[in-house]
XYZ file of C-alpha atoms in Angstrom:
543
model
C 18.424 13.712 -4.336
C 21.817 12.573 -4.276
C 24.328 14.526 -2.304
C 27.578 15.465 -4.183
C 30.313 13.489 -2.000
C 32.898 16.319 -2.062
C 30.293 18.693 -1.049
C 29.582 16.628 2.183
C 33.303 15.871 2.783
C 33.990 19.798 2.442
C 31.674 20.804 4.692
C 31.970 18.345 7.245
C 33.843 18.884 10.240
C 35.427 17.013 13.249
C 32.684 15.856 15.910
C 35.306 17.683 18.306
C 34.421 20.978 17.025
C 30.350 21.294 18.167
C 30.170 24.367 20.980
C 29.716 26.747 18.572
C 27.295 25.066 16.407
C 24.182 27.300 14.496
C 20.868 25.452 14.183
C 19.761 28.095 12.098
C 22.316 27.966 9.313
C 22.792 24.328 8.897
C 18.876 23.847 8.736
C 18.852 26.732 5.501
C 21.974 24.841 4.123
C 19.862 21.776 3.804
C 16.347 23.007 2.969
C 18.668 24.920 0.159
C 20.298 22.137 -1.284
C 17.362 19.793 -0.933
C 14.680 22.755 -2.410
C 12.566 22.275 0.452
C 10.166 24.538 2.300
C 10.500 25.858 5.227
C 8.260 23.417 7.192
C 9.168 20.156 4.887
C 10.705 16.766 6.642
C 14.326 16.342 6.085
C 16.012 12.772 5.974
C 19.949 11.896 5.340
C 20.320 8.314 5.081
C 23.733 6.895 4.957
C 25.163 4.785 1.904
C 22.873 1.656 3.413
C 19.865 3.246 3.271
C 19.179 4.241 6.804
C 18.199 7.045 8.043
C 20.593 9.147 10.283
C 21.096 12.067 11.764
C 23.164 15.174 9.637
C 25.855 16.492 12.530
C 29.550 16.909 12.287
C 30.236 13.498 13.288
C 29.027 12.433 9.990
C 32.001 10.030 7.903
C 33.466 11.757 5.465
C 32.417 9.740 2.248
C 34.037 8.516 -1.296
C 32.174 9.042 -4.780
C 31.374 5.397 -4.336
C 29.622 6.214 -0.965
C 27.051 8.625 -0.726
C 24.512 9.786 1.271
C 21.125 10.939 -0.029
C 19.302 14.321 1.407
C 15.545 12.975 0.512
C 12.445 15.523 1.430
C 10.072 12.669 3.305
C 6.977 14.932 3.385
C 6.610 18.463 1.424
C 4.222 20.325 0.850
C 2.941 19.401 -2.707
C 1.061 22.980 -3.295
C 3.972 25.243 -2.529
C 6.806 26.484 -5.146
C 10.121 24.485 -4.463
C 13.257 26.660 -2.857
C 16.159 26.617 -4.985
C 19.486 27.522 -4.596
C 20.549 30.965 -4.329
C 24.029 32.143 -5.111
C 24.667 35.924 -4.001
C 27.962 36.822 -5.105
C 29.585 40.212 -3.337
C 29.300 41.982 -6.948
C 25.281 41.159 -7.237
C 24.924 42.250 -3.769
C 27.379 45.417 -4.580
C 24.612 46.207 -7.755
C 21.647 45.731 -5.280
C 22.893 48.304 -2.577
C 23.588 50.554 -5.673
C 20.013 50.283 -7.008
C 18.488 50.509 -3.755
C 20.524 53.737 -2.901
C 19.546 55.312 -5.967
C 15.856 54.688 -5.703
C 16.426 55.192 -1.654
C 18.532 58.333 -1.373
C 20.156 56.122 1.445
C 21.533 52.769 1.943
C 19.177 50.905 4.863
C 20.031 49.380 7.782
C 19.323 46.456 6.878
C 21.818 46.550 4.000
C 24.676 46.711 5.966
C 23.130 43.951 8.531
C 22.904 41.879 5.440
C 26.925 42.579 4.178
C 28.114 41.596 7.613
C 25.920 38.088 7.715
C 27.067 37.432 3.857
C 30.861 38.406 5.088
C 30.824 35.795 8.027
C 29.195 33.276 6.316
C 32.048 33.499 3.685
C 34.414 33.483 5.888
C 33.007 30.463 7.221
C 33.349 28.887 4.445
C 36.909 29.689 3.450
C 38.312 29.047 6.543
C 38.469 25.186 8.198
C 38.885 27.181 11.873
C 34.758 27.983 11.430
C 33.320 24.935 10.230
C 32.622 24.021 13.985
C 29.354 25.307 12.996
C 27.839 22.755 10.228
C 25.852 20.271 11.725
C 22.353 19.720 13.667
C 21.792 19.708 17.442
C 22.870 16.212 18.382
C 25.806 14.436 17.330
C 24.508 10.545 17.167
C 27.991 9.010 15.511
C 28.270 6.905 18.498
C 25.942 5.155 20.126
C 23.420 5.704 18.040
C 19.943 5.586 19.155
C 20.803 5.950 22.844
C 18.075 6.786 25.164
C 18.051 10.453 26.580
C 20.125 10.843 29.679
C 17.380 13.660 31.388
C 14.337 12.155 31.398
C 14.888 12.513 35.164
C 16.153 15.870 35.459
C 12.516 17.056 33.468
C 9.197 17.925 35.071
C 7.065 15.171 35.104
C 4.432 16.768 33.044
C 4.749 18.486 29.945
C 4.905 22.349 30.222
C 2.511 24.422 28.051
C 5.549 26.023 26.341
C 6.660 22.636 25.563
C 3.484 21.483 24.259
C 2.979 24.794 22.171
C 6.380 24.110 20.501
C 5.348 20.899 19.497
C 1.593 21.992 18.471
C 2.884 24.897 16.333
C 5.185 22.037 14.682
C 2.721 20.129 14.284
C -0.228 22.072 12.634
C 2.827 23.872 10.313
C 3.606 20.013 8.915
C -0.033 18.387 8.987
C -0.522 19.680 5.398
C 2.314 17.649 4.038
C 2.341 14.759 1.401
C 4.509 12.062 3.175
C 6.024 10.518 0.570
C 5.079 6.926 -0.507
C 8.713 4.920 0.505
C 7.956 6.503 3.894
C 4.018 5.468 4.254
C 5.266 1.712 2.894
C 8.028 1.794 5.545
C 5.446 2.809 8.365
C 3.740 -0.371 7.947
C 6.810 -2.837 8.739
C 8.121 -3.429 11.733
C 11.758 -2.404 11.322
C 10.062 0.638 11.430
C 13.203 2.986 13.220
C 11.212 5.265 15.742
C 14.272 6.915 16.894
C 14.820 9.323 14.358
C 11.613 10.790 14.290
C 10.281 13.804 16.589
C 7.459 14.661 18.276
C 5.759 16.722 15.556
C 6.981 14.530 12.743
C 5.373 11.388 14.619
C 2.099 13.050 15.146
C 2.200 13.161 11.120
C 3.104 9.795 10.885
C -0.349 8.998 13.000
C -2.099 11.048 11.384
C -1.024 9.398 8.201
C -2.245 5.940 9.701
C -5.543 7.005 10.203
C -5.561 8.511 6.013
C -4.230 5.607 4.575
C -7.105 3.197 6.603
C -9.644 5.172 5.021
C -10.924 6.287 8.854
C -11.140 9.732 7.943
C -13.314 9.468 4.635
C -15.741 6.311 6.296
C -16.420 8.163 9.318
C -16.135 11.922 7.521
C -13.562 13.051 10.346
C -12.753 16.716 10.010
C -8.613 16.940 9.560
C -8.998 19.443 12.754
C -10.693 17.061 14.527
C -8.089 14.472 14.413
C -5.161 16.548 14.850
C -6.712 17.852 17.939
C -7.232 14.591 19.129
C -3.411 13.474 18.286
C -2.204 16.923 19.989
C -4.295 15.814 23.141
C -3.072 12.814 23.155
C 0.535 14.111 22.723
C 0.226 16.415 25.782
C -1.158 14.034 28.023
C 1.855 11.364 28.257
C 4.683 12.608 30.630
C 8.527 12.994 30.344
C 9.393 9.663 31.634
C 12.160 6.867 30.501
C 9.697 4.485 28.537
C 5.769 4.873 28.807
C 6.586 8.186 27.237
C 5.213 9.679 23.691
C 7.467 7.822 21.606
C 5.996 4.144 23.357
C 2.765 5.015 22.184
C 3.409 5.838 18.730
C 5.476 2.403 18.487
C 2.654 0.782 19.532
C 0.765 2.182 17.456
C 2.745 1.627 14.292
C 3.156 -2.189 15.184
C -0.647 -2.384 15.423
C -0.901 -0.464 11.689
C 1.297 -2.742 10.697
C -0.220 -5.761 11.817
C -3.508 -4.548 9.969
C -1.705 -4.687 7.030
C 0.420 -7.476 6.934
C -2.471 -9.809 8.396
C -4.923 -7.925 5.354
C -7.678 -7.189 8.991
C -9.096 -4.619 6.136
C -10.834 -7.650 4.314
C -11.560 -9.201 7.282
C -12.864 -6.877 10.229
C -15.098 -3.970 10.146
C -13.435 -0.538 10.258
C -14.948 1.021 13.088
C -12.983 -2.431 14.576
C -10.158 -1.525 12.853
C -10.689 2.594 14.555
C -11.362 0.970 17.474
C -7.733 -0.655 18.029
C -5.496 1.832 16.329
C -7.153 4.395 18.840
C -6.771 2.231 21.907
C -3.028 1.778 20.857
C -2.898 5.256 20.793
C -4.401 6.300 24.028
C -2.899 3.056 26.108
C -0.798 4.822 28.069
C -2.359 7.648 28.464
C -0.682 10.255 31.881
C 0.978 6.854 32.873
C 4.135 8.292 35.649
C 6.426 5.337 34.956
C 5.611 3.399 38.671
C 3.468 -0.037 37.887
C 0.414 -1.266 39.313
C 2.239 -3.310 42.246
C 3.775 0.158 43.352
C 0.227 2.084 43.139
C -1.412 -0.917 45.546
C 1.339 -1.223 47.840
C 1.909 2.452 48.195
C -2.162 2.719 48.260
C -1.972 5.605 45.958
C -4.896 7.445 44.729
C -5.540 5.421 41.511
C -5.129 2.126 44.028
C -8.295 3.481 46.299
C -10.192 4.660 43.414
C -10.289 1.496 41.422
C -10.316 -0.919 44.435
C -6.978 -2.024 43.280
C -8.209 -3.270 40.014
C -6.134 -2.221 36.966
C -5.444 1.023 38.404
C -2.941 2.539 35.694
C -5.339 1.080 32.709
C -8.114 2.055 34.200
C -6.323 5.350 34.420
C -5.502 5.252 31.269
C -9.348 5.099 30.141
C -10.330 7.700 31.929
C -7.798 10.039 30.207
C -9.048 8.577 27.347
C -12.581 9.900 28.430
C -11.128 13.515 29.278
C -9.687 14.013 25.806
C -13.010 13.022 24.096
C -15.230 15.223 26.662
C -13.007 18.123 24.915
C -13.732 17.685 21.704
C -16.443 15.737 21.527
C -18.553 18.559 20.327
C -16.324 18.658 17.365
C -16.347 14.915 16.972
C -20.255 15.074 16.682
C -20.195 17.640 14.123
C -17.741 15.515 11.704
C -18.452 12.088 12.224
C -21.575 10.683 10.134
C -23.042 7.188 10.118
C -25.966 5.778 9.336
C -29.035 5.372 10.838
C -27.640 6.029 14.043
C -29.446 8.043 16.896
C -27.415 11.036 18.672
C -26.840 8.406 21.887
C -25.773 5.996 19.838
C -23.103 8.819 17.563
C -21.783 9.594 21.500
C -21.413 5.715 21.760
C -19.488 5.170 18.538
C -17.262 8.669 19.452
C -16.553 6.589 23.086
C -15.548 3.933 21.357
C -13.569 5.678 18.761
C -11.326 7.355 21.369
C -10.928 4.413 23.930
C -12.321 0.754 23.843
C -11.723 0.423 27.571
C -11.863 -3.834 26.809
C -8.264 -3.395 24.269
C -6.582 -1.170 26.834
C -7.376 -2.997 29.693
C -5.969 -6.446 28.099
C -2.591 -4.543 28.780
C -2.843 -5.479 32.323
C -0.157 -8.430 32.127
C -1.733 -9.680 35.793
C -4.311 -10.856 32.699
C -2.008 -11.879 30.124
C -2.419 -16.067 30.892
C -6.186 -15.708 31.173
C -6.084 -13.373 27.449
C -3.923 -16.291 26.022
C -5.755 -19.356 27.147
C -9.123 -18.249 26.121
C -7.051 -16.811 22.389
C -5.733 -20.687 22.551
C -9.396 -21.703 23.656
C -11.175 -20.648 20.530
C -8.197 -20.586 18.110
C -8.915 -24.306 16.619
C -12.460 -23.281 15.289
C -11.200 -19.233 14.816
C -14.562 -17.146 13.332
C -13.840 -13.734 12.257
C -17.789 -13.326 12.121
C -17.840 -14.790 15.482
C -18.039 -11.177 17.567
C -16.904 -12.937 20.696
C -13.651 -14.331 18.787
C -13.003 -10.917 17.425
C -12.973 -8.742 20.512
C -10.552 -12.074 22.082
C -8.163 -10.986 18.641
C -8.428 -7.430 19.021
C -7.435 -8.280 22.740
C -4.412 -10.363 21.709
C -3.326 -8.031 19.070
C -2.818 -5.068 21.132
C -0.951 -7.118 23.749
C 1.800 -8.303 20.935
C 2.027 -4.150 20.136
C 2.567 -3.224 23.729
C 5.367 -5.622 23.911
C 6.366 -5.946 20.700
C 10.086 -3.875 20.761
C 12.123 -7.232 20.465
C 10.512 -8.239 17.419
C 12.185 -4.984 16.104
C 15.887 -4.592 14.432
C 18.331 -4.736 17.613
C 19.515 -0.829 16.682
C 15.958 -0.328 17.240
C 14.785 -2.672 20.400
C 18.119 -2.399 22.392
C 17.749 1.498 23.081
C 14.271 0.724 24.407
C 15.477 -1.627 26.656
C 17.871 0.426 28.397
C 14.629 2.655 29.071
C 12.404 0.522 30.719
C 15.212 -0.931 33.057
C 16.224 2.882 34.031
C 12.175 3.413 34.513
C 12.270 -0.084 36.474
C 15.161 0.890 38.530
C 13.610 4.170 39.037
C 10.745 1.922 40.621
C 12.768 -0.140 42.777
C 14.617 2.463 44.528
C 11.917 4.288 45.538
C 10.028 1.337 46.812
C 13.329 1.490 48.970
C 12.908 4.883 50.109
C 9.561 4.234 50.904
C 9.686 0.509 52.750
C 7.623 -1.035 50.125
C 7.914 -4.383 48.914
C 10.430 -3.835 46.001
C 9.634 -5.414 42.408
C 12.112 -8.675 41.937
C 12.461 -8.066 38.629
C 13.340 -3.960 39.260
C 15.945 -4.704 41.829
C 19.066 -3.022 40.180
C 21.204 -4.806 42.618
C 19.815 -7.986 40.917
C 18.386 -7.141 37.619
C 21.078 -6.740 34.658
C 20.293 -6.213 31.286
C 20.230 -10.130 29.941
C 18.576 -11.835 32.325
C 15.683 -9.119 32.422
C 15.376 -10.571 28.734
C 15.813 -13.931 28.638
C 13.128 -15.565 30.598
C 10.490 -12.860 29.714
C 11.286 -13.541 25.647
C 11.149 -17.725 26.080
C 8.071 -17.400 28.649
C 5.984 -14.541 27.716
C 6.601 -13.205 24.227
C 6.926 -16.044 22.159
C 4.162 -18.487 23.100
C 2.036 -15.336 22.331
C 3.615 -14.407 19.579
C 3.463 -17.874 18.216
C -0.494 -18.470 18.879
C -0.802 -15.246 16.780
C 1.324 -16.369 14.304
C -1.100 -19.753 14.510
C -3.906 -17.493 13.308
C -1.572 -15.800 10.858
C 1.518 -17.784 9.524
C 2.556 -14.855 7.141
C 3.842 -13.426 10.857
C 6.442 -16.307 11.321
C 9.067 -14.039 9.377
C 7.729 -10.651 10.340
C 7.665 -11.213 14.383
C 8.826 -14.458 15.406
C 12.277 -14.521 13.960
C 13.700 -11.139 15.244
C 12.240 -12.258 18.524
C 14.242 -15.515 18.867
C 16.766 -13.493 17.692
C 16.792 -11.349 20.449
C 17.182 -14.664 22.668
C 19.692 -15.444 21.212
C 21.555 -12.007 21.604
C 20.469 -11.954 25.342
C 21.300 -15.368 25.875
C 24.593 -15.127 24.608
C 24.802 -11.870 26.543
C 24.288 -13.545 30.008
C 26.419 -16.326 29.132
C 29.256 -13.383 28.638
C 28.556 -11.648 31.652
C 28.336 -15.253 33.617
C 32.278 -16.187 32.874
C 33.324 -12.344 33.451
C 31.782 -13.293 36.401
C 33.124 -16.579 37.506
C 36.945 -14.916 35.485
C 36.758 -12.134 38.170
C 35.473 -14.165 41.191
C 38.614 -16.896 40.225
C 41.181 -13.292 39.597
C 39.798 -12.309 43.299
C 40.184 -15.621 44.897
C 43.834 -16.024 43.518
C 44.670 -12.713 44.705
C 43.565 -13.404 48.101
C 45.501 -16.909 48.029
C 48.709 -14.943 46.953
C 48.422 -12.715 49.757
C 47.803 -14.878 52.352
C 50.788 -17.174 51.113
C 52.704 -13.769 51.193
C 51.217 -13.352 54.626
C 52.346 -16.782 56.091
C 55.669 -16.582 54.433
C 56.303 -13.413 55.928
C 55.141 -14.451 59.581
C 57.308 -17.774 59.345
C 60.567 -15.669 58.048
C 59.956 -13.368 61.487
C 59.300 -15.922 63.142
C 62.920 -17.331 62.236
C 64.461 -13.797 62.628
C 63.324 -13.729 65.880
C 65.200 -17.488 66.887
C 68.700 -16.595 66.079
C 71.281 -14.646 67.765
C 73.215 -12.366 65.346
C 76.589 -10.652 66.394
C 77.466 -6.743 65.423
C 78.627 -8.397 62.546
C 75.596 -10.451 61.186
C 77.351 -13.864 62.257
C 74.984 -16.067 63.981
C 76.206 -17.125 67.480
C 73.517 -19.462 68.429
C 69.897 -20.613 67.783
C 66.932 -19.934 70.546
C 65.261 -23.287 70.215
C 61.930 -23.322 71.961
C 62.115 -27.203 72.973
């Protein structure tokens, strides 16, 4: 629906005016105007048609400008809201019905007057309007990381998790609508406006629309179990968080689709790679695999310090499908399969241990060569050359956030470096070897970019794109892009460099000219005789 522009530019306030701001009634404004349930996704987008987040910073708009209030996923069996209009006379005839049939005017009566009396004095008067608007005001700096990642527990607490879970289960049952499913399989895909419970619909979404749940008969319980697991088992850090895994996740769905992999792979390879994605990071705690070997951690010593963290991850993996695995036997059928082998296809539904471990990037020349090996005479019958692919293609989702729009990529960015830095100054604290590339004392934003984009990103991006030329627009562009941006970027922060270092250097000249001039002019002073009345009377020459 199209929202009236004086009704936005009425009710819209200054950003200033937030302390006293009512989740509550803002959320029933919307749901009211937009006839949505109580449980339906709500998206504003903006006069360009993205989406962004309703809070009193919002512009005030024209007629020629507005912004469109669009239910994304609803519940299609449920009667719409509409919009109801309860004037003080209607409410005036209520009270006097109810007291007749009552003998009394209830409680609840008057509780209702005084809410309908505030809320229209809200209305009428600009000094209340502070109210309008959701929890976080994004009008600048949109899409900016969260500052507390380090002031939350590592670990997600069960009150937390419930939150999200009751979410969740309330929204599985919606119809996402179909601009939103075809948007979830590009890669400007904007993760940033989504949350936790809407994102677990979005996955579960991907695994509808690739026909996974009717092939292998998956129970809708089954899966959302598995997503919620999967949910509460990534921490509360800057960038392996949640969020990471979901966008690696939607870059692989939307490889699958813009390469066609349906006509040309099997599904259960298909399964097999949107679930690693999934669970690829499972319970990582945002310190790498150099920190867990030098530090000798307990992941180091129990995997001989090979792939620790992805091994790690695997194992989580494991621990999620132990859980439920009695549930994933009962709904999963194939054919002319033995129980051992059903436990072997549910293994390999929840983790292929070979996908998650090609994240390792101590592997990532040995992945490439033998993808550049075998990519001249490419068989997608060939099982070998398909489990190299499914390798490759999970490698270009991990690391796939600069082939993203720069709103989008940038924000993600500035999380990994404050997980990095995070890194390196504990590796400080405890005398370890610090990570070069961590070092915020020699790390800045650009030139963590610029040589990973030209050295590491796009020669894999391009051998992909070897395989599959329709990619050359999709992921290769916005990635040379971003060199650009970066390169440009270090270029910029090179002559501020070299500006200040020349501003410093001339200020130190000046004052040591300053300096001599001074000393000489003392020096002079001190040579001459003056009399009471500042006449000289004769020179003190030193020869």
């Amino acid at each position: 629906m199209q929202v009236h522009p004086s009704w936005v530019h009425h009710f819209l306030v200054s950003p200033t005016k937030t302390s006293n701001c009512c989740l509550c009634y803002t959320c029933n404004l919307f749901r009211s105007a937009a006839e949505a349930g109580p449980h339906d996704i709500l998206k504003l987008y903006n006069p360009k048609g993205n989406i962004i987040n309703i809070s009193p910073g919002l512009e005030p708009n024209s007629p020629n400008s507005c912004y469109k209030l669009e239910v994304v996923a609803a519940d299609c069996n449920s009667e719409p809201l509409g919009i109801f209009n309860l004037a003080p006379w209607e409410l005036q005839g209520l009270e006097k019905k109810i007291l007749i049939e009552a003998g009394e005017t209830p409680a609840v009566v008057y509780e209702m007057k005084k809410q309908v009396d505030s809320f229209q004095i809200k209305l009428e008067s600009v000094e209340h309007l502070s109210w309008l608007g959701l929890f976080k005001d994004l009008s600048e700096g949109t899409h900016k990381p969260s500052p507390f990642y380090h002031k939350r527990t590592l670990r997600k607490t069960r009150e937390e998790c419930e939150h999200v879970r009751e979410k969740f289960l309330q929204m599985s049952s919606l119809e996402v609508s179909e601009e939103v499913r075809q948007y979830l399989k590009t890669p400007t895909f904007d993760n940033w406006q989504w949350e936790d419970a809407e994102i677990m619909v979005l996955l579960q979404v991907m695994y509808t629309d690739l026909d996974f749940i009717a092939t292998f008969n998956i129970e809708p319980e089954v899966l959302q179990q598995f997503l919620f697991e999967v949910y509460r088992r990534y921490n509360n850090i800057p960038f392996h968080n949640f969020k990471h895994c979901f966008c690696v996740t939607q870059m692989m769905y939307g490889l699958i689709w813009l390469t066609d992999l349906r006509s040309k792979m099997d599904t259960i390879d298909l399964l097999i790679m949107l679930t690693s994605a999934v669970c690829h990071d499972l319970d990582h705690t945002g310190y790498n695999n150099a920190y867990q070997i030098n530090a000798r951690t307990e992941l180091a010593l129990r995997y001989n310090d090979i792939s620790p963290l992805e091994n790690h991850h695997c194992a989580v993996a494991f621990e999620i499908l132990e859980k439920i695995l009695s549930l994933i036997l009962s709904a999963c059928t194939f054919s002319n399969v033995t129980i051992t082998q059903h436990y072997a296809v549910c293994i390999l539904f929840c983790c292929n241990c070979r996908c998650i471990l090609a994240t390792d990037m101590t592997r990532h020349n040995e992945i490439l060569n033998k993808f550049k090996s075998i990519l001249p005479v490419f068989d997608f019958t060939n099982k070998d050359h398909k489990d190299v692919l499914m390798m490759i293609l999970i490698k270009v989702s991990d690391i796939s956030n600069e082939a993203r729009p720069m709103e989008v990529a940038e924000p993600w960015l500035d999380c990994l470096l404050q997980e990095f830095y995070n890194q390196s100054d504990v590796e400080k604290l405890e005398g370890l070897p610090v990570t070069p590339f961590m070092d915020r004392d020699k790390v800045t934003k650009p030139s963590s970019q610029t040589g990973f984009i030209r050295f590491v990103l796009l020669p894999l991006f391009i051998e992909l794109a070897n395989l599959f030329p329709c990619l050359e627009h999709h992921i290769i562009d916005p990635v040379r892009k971003a060199l650009d941006y970066y390169t440009e970027m270090e270029k910029a922060l090179e002559r501020e460099k070299q500006n200040r270092a020349q501003s410093e250097n001339a200020a130190k000249s000046k004052d040591s000219s300053v300096g001599a001039q001074s000393s000489a002019d003392s020096h002079t002073e001190a040579m001459a005789v003056r009399n009471p009345h500042g006449e000289q009377l004769f020179d003190m020459d030193s020869d």
